[in-house]
Short mmCIF file of C-alpha atoms and ligand atoms in Angstrom, two decimals:
data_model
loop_
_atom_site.label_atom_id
_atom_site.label_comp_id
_atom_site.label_asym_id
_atom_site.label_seq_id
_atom_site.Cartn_x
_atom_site.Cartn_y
_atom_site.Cartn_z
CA UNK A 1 1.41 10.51 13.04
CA UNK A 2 3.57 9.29 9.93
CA UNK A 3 1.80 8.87 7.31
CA UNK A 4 3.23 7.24 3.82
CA UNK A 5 0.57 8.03 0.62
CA UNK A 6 1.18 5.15 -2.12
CA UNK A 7 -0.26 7.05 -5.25
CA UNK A 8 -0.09 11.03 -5.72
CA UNK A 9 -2.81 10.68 -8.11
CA UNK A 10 -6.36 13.33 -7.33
CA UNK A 11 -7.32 10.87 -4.34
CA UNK A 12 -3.40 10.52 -2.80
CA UNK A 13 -2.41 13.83 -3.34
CA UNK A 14 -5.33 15.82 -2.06
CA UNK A 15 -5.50 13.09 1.27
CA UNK A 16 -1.59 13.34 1.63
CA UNK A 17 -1.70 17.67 1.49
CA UNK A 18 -5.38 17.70 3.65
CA UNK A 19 -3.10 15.19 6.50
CA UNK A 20 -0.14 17.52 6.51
CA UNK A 21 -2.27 20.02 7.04
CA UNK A 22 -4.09 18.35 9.78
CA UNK A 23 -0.30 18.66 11.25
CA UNK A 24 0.88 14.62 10.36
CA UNK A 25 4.06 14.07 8.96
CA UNK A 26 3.49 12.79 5.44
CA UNK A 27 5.34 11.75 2.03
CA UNK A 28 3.28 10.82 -1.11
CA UNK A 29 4.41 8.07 -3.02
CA UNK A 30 4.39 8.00 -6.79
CA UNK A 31 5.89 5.35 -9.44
CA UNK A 32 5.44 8.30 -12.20
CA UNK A 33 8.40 9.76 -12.06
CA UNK A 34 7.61 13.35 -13.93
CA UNK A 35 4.48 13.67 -11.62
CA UNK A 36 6.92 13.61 -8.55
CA UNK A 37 9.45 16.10 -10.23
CA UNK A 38 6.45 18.50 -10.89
CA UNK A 39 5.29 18.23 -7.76
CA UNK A 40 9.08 19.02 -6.07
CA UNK A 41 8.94 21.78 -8.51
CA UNK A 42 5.32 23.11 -7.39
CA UNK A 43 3.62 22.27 -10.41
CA UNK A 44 0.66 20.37 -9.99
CA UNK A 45 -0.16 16.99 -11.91
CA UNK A 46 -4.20 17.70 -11.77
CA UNK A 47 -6.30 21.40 -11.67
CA UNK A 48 -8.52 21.50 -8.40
CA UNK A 49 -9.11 23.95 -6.83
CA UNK A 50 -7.16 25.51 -3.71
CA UNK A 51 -4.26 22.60 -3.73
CA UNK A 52 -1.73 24.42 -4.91
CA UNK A 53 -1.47 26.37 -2.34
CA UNK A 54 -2.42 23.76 0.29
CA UNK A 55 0.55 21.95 -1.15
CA UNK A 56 2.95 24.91 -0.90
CA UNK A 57 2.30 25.71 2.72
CA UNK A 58 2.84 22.26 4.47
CA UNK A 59 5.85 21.39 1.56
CA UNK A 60 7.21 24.84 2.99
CA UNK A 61 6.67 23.69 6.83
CA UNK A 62 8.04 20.47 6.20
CA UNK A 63 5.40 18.54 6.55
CA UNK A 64 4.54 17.28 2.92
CA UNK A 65 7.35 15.77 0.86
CA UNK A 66 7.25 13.57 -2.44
CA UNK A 67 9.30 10.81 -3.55
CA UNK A 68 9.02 7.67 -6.11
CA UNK A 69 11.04 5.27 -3.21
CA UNK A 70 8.08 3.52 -1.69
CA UNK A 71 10.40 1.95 0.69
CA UNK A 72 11.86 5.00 1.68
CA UNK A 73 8.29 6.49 2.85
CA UNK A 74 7.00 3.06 4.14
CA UNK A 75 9.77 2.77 6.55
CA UNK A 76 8.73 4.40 10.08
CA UNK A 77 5.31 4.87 8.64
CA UNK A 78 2.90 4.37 11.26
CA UNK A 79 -0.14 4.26 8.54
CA UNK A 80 0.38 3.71 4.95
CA UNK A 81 -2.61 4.62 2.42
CA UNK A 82 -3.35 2.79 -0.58
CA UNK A 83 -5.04 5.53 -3.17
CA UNK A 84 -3.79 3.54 -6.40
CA UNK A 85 -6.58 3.63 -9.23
CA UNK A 86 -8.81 0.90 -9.16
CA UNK A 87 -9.97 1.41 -13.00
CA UNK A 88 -12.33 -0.90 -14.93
CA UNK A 89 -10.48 -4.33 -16.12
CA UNK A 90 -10.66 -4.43 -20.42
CA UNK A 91 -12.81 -6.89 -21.24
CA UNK A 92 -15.24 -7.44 -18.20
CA UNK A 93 -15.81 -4.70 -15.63
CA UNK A 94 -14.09 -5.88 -12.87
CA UNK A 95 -12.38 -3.43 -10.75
CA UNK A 96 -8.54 -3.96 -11.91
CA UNK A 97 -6.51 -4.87 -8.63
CA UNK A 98 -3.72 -4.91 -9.74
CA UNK A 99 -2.19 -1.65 -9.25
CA UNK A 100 -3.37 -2.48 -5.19
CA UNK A 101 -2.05 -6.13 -5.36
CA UNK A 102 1.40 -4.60 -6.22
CA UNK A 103 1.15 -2.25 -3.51
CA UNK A 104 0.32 -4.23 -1.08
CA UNK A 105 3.39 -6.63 -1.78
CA UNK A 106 5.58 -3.42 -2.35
CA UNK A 107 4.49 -1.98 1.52
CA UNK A 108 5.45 -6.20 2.63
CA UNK A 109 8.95 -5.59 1.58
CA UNK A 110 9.67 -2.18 2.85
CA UNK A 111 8.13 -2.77 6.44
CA UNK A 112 10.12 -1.91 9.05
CA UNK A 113 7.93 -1.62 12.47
CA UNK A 114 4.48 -1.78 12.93
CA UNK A 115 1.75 -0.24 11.11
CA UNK A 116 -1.55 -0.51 9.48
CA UNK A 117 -2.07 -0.29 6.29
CA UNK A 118 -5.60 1.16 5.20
CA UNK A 119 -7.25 0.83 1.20
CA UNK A 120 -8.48 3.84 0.92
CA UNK A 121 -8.39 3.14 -3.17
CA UNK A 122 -12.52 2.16 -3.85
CA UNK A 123 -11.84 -1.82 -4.49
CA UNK A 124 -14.50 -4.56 -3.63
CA UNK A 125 -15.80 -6.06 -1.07
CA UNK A 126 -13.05 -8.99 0.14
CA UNK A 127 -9.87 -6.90 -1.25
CA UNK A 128 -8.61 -5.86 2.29
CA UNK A 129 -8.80 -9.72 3.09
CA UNK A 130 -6.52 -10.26 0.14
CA UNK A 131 -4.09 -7.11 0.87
CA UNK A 132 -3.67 -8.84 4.32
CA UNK A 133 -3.17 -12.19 3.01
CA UNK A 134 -0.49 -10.84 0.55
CA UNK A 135 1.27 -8.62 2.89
CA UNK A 136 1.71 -12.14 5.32
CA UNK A 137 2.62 -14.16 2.73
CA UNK A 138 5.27 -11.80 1.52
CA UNK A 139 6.61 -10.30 5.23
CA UNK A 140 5.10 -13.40 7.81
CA UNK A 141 7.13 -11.46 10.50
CA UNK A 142 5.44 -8.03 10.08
CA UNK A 143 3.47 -6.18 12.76
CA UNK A 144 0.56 -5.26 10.73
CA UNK A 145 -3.22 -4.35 10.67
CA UNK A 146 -4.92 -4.04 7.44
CA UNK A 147 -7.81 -1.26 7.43
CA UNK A 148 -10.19 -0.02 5.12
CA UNK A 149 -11.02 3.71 4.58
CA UNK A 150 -12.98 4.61 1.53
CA UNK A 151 -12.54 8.30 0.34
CA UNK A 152 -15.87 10.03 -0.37
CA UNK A 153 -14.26 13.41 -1.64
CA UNK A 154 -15.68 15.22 -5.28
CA UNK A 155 -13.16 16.44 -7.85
CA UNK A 156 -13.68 20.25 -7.59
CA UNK A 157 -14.27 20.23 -4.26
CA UNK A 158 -12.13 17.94 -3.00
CA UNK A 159 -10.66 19.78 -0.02
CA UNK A 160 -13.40 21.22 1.37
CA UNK A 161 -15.01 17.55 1.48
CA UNK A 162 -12.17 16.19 2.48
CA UNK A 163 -11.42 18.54 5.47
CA UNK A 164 -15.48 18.64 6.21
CA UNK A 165 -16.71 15.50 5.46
CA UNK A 166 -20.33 13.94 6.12
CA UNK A 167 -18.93 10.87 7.26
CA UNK A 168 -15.22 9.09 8.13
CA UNK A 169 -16.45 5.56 7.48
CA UNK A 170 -13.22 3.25 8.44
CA UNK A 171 -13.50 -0.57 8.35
CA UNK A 172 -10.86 -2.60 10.69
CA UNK A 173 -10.59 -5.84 12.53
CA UNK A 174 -9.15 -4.71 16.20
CA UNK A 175 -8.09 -2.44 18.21
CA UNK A 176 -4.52 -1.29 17.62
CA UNK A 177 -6.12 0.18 13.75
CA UNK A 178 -8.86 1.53 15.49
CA UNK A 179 -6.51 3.86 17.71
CA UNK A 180 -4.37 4.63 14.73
CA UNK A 181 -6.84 6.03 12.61
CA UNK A 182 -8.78 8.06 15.23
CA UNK A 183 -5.27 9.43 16.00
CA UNK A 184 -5.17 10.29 12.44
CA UNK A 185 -9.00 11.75 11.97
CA UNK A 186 -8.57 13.75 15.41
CA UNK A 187 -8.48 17.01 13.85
CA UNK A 188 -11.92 16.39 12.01
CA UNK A 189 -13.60 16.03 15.57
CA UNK A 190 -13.03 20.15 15.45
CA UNK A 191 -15.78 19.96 12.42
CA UNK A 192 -18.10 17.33 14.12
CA UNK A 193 -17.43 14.93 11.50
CA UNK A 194 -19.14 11.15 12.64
CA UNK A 195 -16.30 9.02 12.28
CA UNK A 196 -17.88 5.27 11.69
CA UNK A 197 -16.13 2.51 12.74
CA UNK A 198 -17.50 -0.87 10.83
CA UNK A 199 -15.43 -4.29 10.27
CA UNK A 200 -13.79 -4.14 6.90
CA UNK A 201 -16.01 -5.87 4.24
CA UNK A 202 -18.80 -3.36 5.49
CA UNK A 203 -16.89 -0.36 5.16
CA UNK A 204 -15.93 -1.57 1.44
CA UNK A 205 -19.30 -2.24 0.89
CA UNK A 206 -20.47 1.17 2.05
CA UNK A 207 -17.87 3.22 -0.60
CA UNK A 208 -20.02 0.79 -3.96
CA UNK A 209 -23.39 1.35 -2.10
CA UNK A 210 -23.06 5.20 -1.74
CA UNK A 211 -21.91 5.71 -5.65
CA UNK A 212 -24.42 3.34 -6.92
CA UNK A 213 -27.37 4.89 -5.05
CA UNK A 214 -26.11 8.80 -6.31
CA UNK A 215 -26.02 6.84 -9.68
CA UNK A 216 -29.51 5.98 -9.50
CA UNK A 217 -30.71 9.31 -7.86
CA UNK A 218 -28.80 10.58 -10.90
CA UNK A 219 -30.77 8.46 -13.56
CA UNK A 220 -33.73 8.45 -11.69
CA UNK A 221 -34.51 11.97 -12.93
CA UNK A 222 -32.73 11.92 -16.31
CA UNK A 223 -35.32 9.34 -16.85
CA UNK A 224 -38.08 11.65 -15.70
CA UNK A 225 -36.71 14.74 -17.41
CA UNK A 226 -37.48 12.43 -20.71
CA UNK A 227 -41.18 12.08 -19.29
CA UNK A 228 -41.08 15.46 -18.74
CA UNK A 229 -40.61 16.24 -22.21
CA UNK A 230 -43.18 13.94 -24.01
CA UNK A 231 -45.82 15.66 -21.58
CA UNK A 232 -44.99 18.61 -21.43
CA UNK A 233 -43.76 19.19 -17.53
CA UNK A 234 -40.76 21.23 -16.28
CA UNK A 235 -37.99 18.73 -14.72
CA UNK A 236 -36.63 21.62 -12.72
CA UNK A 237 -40.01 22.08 -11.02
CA UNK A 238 -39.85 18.37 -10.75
CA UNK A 239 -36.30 18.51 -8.90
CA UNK A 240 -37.44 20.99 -6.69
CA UNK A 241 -41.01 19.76 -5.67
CA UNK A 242 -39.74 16.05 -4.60
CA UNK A 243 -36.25 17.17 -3.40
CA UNK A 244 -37.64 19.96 -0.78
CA UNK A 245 -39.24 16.34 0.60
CA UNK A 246 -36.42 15.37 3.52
CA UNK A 247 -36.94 12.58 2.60
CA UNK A 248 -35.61 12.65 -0.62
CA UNK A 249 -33.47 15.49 -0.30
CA UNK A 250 -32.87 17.90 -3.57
CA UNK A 251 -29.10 16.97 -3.89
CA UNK A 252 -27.96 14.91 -7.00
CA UNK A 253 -31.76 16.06 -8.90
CA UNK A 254 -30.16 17.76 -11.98
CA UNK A 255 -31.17 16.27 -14.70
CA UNK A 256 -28.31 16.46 -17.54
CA UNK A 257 -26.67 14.52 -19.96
CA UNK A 258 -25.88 11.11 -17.99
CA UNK A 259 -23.26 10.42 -15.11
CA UNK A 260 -19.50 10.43 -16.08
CA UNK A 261 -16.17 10.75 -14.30
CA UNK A 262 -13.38 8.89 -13.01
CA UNK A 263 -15.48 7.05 -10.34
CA UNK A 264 -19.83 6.46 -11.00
CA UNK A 265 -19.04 4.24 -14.12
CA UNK A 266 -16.52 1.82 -13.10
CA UNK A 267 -18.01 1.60 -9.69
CA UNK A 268 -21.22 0.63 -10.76
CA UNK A 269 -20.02 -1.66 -12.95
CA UNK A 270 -17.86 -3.26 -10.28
CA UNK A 271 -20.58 -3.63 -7.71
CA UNK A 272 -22.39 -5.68 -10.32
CA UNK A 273 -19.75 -7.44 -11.18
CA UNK A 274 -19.73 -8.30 -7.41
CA UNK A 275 -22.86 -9.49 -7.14
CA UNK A 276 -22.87 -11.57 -10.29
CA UNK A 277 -19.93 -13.53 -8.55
CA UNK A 278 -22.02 -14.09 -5.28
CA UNK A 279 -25.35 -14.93 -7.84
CA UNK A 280 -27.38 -11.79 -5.91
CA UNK A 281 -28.91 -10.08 -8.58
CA UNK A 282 -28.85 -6.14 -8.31
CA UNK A 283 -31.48 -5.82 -11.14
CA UNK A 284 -31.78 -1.38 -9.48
CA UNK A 285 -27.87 -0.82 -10.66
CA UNK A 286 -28.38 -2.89 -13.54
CA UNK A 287 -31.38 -1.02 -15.02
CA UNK A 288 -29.01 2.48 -14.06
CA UNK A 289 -25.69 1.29 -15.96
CA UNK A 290 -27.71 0.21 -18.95
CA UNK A 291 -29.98 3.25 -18.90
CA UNK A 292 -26.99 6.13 -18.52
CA UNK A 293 -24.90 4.21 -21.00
CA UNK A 294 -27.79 4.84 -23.52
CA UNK A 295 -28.17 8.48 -22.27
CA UNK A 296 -24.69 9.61 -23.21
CA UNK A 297 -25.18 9.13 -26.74
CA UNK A 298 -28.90 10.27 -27.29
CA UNK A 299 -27.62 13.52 -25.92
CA UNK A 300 -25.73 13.68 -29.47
CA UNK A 301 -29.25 12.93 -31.13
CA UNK A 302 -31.28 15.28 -28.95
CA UNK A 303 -28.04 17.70 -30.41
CA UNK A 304 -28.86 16.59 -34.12
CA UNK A 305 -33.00 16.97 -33.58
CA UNK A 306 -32.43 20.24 -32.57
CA UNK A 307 -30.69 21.07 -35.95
CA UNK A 308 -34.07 18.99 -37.90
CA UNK A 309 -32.26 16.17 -38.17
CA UNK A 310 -29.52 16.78 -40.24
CA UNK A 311 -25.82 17.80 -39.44
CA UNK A 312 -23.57 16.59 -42.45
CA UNK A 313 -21.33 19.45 -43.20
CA UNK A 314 -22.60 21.68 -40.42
CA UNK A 315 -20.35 22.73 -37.18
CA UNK A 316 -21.24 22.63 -33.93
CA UNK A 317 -19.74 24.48 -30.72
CA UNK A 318 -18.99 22.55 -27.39
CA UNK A 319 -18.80 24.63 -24.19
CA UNK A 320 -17.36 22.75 -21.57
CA UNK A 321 -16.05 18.92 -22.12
CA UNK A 322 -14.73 17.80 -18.66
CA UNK A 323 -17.56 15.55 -17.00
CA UNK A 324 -17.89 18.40 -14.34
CA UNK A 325 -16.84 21.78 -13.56
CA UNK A 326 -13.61 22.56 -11.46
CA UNK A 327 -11.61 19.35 -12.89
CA UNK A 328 -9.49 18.94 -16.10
CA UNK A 329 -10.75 15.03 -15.23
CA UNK A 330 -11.71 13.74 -18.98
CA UNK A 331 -12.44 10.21 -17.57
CA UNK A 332 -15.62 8.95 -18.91
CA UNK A 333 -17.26 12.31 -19.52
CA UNK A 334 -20.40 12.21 -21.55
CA UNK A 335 -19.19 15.12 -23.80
CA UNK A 336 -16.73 12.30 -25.59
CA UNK A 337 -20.13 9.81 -26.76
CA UNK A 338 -21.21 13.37 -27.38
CA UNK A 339 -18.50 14.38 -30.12
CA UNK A 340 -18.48 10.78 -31.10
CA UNK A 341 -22.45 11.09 -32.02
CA UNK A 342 -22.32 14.22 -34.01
CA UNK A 343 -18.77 12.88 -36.20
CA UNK A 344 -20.41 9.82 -37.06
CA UNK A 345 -23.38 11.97 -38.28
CA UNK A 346 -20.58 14.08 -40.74
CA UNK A 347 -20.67 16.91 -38.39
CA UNK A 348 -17.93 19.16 -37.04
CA UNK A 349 -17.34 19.76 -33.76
CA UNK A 350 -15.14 22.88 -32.34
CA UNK A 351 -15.20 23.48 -28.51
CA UNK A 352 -13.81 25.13 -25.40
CA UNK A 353 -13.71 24.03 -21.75
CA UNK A 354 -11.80 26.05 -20.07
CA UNK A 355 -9.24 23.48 -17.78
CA UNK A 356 -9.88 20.72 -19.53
CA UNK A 357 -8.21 20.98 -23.30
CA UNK A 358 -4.82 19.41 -22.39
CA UNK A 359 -6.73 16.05 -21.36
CA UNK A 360 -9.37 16.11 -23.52
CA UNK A 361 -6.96 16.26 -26.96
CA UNK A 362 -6.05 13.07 -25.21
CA UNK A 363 -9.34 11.34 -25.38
CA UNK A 364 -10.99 13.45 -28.41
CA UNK A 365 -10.07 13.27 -32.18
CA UNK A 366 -10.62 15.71 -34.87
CA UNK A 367 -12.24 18.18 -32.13
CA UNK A 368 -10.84 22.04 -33.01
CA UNK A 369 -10.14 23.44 -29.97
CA UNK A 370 -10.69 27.33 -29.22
CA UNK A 371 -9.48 29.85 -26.18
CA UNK A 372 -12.94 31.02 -25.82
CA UNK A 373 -16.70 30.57 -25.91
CA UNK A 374 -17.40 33.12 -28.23
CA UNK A 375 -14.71 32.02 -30.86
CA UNK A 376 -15.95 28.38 -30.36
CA UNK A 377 -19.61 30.25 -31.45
CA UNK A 378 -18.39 31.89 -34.07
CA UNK A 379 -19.61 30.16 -37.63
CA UNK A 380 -21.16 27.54 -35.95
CA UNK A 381 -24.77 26.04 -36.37
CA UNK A 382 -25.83 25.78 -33.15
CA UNK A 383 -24.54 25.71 -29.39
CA UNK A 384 -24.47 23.20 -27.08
CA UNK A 385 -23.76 23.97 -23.38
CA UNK A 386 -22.74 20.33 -22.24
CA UNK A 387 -20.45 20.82 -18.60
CA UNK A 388 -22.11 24.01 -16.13
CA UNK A 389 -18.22 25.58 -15.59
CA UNK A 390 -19.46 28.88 -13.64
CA UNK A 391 -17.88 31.29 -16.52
CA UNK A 392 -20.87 29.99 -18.75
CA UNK A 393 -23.64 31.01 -16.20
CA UNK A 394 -23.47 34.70 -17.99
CA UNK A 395 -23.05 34.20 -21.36
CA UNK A 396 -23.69 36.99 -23.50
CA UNK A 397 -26.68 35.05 -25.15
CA UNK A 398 -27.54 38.34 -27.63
CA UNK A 399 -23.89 38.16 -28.72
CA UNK A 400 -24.05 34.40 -29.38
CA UNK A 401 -27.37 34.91 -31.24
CA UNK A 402 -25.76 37.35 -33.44
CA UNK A 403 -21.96 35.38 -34.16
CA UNK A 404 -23.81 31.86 -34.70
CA UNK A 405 -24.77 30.37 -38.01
CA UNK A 406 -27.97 29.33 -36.83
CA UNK A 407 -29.50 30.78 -33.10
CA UNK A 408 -29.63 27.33 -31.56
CA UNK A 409 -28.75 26.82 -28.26
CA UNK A 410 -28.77 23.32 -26.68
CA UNK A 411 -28.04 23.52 -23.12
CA UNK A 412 -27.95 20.02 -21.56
CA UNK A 413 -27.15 21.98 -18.21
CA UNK A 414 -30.17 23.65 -17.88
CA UNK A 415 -28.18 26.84 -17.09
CA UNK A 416 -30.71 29.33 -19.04
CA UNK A 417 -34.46 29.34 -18.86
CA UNK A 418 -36.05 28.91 -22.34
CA UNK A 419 -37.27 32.35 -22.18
CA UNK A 420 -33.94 34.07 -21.16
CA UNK A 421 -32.25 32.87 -24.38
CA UNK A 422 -35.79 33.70 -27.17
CA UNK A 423 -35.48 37.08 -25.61
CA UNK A 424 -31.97 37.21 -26.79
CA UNK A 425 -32.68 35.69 -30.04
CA UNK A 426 -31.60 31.97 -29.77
CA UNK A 427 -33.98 28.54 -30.10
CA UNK A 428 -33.45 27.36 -26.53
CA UNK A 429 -33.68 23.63 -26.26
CA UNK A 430 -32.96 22.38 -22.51
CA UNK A 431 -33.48 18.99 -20.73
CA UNK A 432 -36.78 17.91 -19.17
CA UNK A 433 -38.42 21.46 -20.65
CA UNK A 434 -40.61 22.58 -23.27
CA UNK A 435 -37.92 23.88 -26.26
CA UNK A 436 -38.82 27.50 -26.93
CA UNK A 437 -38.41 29.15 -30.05
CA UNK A 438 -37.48 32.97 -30.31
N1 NAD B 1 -10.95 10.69 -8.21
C1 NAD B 1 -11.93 10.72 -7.34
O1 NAD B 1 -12.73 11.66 -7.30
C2 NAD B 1 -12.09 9.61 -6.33
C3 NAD B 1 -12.97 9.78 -5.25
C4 NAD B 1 -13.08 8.76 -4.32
C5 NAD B 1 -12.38 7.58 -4.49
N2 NAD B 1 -11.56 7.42 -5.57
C6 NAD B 1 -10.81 6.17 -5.69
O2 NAD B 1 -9.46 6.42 -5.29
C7 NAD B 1 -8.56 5.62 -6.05
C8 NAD B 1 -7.54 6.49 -6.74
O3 NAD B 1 -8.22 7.31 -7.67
P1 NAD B 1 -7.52 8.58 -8.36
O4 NAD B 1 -8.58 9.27 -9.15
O5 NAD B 1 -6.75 9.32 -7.33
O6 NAD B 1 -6.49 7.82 -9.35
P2 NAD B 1 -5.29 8.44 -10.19
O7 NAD B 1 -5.18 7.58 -11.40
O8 NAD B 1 -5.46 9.92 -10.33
O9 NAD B 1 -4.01 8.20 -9.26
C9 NAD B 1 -3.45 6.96 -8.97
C10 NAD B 1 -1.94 7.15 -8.84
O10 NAD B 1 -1.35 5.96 -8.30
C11 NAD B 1 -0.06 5.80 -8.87
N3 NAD B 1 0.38 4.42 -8.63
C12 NAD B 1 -0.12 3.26 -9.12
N4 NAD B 1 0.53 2.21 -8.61
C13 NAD B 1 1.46 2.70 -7.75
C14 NAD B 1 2.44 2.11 -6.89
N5 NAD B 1 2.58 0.78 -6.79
N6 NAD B 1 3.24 2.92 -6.18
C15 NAD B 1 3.11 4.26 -6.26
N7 NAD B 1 2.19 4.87 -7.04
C16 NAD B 1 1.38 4.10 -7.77
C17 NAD B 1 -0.28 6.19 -10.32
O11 NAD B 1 0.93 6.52 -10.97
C18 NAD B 1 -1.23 7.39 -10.18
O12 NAD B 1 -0.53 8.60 -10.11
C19 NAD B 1 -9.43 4.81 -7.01
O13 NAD B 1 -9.70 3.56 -6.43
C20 NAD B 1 -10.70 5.63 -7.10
O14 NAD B 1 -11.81 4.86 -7.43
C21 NAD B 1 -11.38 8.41 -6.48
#
């Protein structure tokens, strides 16, 4: 198949390189021009991991290329994605369209045969009607089908989901997108992946129904680890004693400092933003926005309890600031209500994540960055583990004892136990745990 990818960005350019691997012809589209020079020199425009090299082999068996000419990639295309960001709108949640508006009227223009073009951006319920409409109104002529495929990938792991995926959900309205896309999925059949066919609206409805309900598994037991810590129970236990239930499943039960990222916040937002249009109250994702919102700052106060109260003048060390591990993805990611928290309070903040600087001075202000953990530690008043990167799963904790200020070690990760760190001489306060004092 010939695929065209309109947007190289994490989604397009790790679905564009998964396809050519799959053995489909593909070119990514990009309108950032130094993101497509990078990328014809080999340099990728985001850190996860694996894609270099994924990238390198099909460029090098010429089945990957990159260009900015949409047209030129949209012409003899027998499917053309659309993984252009759907970010929140300023001012009132809505997803923003307009990146996949323009795209849509772009792919009109360059046409050429026929094809199906598939969202596979996350955009609401209704937006493949409107893709269609504006593709017709622009090319009436044009052979086309307009398909929906949500992506369900994680940063960090986004190849390995992408290539093994629980699900292919694809939404279409007949036949000849059907065949396309089954063509194009094939491969997966190898890994026993279901591929679900629904009409459109449903599959769009799936992608916001999926993210809101990790959301709320997600909040669920933040909200218990804060239970957990007015009575005295162990969250972890917690985690593990309802998730071993099938039912429930233990997946998405680590309770930390709220939900960030590039896709849970706007999502949710835009789902209820949805439903406020079509007046059916979703009073469950409500309760989660307003509730993980809150979170993200009272992780800077749980910070400034742990220090009695009082951080004027005092420093305190970051580890980790991306909103996961294995991403330099800064988008939404509690550690920047975090910083924010503890400046306001007159403290100062040094840290070290260890992909993630180069974004993160875009986002953070007066943060001092360091090259590693134990420089970030060194002077400071306490430690606060705030993203679980593997490289901070050994820590020597007797070493931080001895280089910090003040033995505190917040860990919002729940990385250590309590008693690992008092034998190694630090005050140990974790989430959804007794705090435990060396
Ligand atoms: N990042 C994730 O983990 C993830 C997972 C699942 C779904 N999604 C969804 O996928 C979509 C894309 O997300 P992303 O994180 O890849 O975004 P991104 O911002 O990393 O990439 C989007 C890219 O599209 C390009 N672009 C915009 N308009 C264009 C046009 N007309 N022609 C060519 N290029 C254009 C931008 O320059 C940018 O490089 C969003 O709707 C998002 O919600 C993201």
């Amino acid at each position: 198949m010939r695929i065209a990818m309109i947007g190289t960005g994490y989604v397009g350019l790790v679905s564009g390189a998964c396809f050519s691997d799959f053995g489909h012809q593909v070119v990514c589209v990009d309108k950032d021009a130094d993101k497509i020079a990078a990328l014809h020199k080999g340099v990728m425009p985001i850190y996860e991991p694996g894609l270099e090299a994924l990238v390198e082999h099909n460029v090098r068996g010429g089945r990957l290329t990159f260009t900015t000419e949409l047209a030129e990639a949209v012409a003899g295309a027998d499917a053309i994605f659309i993984a252009v960001g759907t970010p929140s709108r300023r001012g009132d949640g809505h997803a923003d369209l307009s990146y996949v508006h323009a795209a849509a009227r772009e792919i009109a223009t360059a046409l050429t045969g026929p094809a199906v073009v598939v969202t596979k951006s996350t955009v609401p319920v209704g937006t493949g009607d409107e893709v269609e409409r504006l593709i017709r109104e622009t090319a009436p002529e044009a052979q086309v089908s307009v398909a929906s495929n949500p992506e369900f990938l994680r940063e960090g792991a986004a190849i390995n989901d992408f290539k093994h995926p629980d699900r292919i959900v694809v939404g279409v309205e007949d036949d000849h997108a059907r065949d396309v896309l089954e063509a194009i999925y094939r491969p997966l059949n190898l890994n026993k992946a279901p591929l679900l066919f629904t009409t459109r609206r449903t599959a769009e409805v799936i992608k916001y129904a999926a993210n809101a309900f990790l959301a709320t598994k997600i909040t669920f037991i933040n909200e218990m680890a804060d239970l957990c810590e007015v009575v005295g129970a162990d969250v972890q236990s917690v985690s593990r004693g309802i998730g071993l239930d099938n039912r429930i499943g233990p997946k998405f039960l680590h309770a930390g400092p709220g939900y960030g990222g590039s896709c849970f916040p706007k999502d949710t937002l835009a789902l209820l933003k949805t439903a406020e249009d079509v007046q059916v109250p979703l009073r469950i994702v409500e309760s989660v926005v307003k509730v993980n919102d809150a979170r993200k700052r009272a992780m800077g106060r749980k910070v400034i309890k742990a220090m009695n109260g009082d951080v004027r003048g005092k420093t305190i060390a970051l580890l980790g600031l991306t909103f996961k591990p294995n991403t330099d993805d800064m988008r939404d990611s509690p550690s920047i209500s975090i910083v924010q928290a503890l400046q306001d309070e007159g403290a100062r903040v040094r840290a070290y994540d260890p992909e993630g600087v180069e974004q993160a001075k875009l986002v953070l202000e007066n943060v001092e960055f360091c090259e590693d953990p134990y420089v970030a530690a060194e002077g400071a008043d306490s430690l606060v583990i705030v993203t679980e990167w593997d490289q901070f799963r050994a820590l020597d904790l007797s070493r931080m004892a001895d280089i910090l200020n003040q033995p505190i070690l917040v860990d919002l990760r729940n990385i250590y136990s309590g008693e690992e760190a008092a034998q190694a001489g630090l005050r140990y306060v974790g989430v959804g745990q007794p705090s435990i004092t060396a």
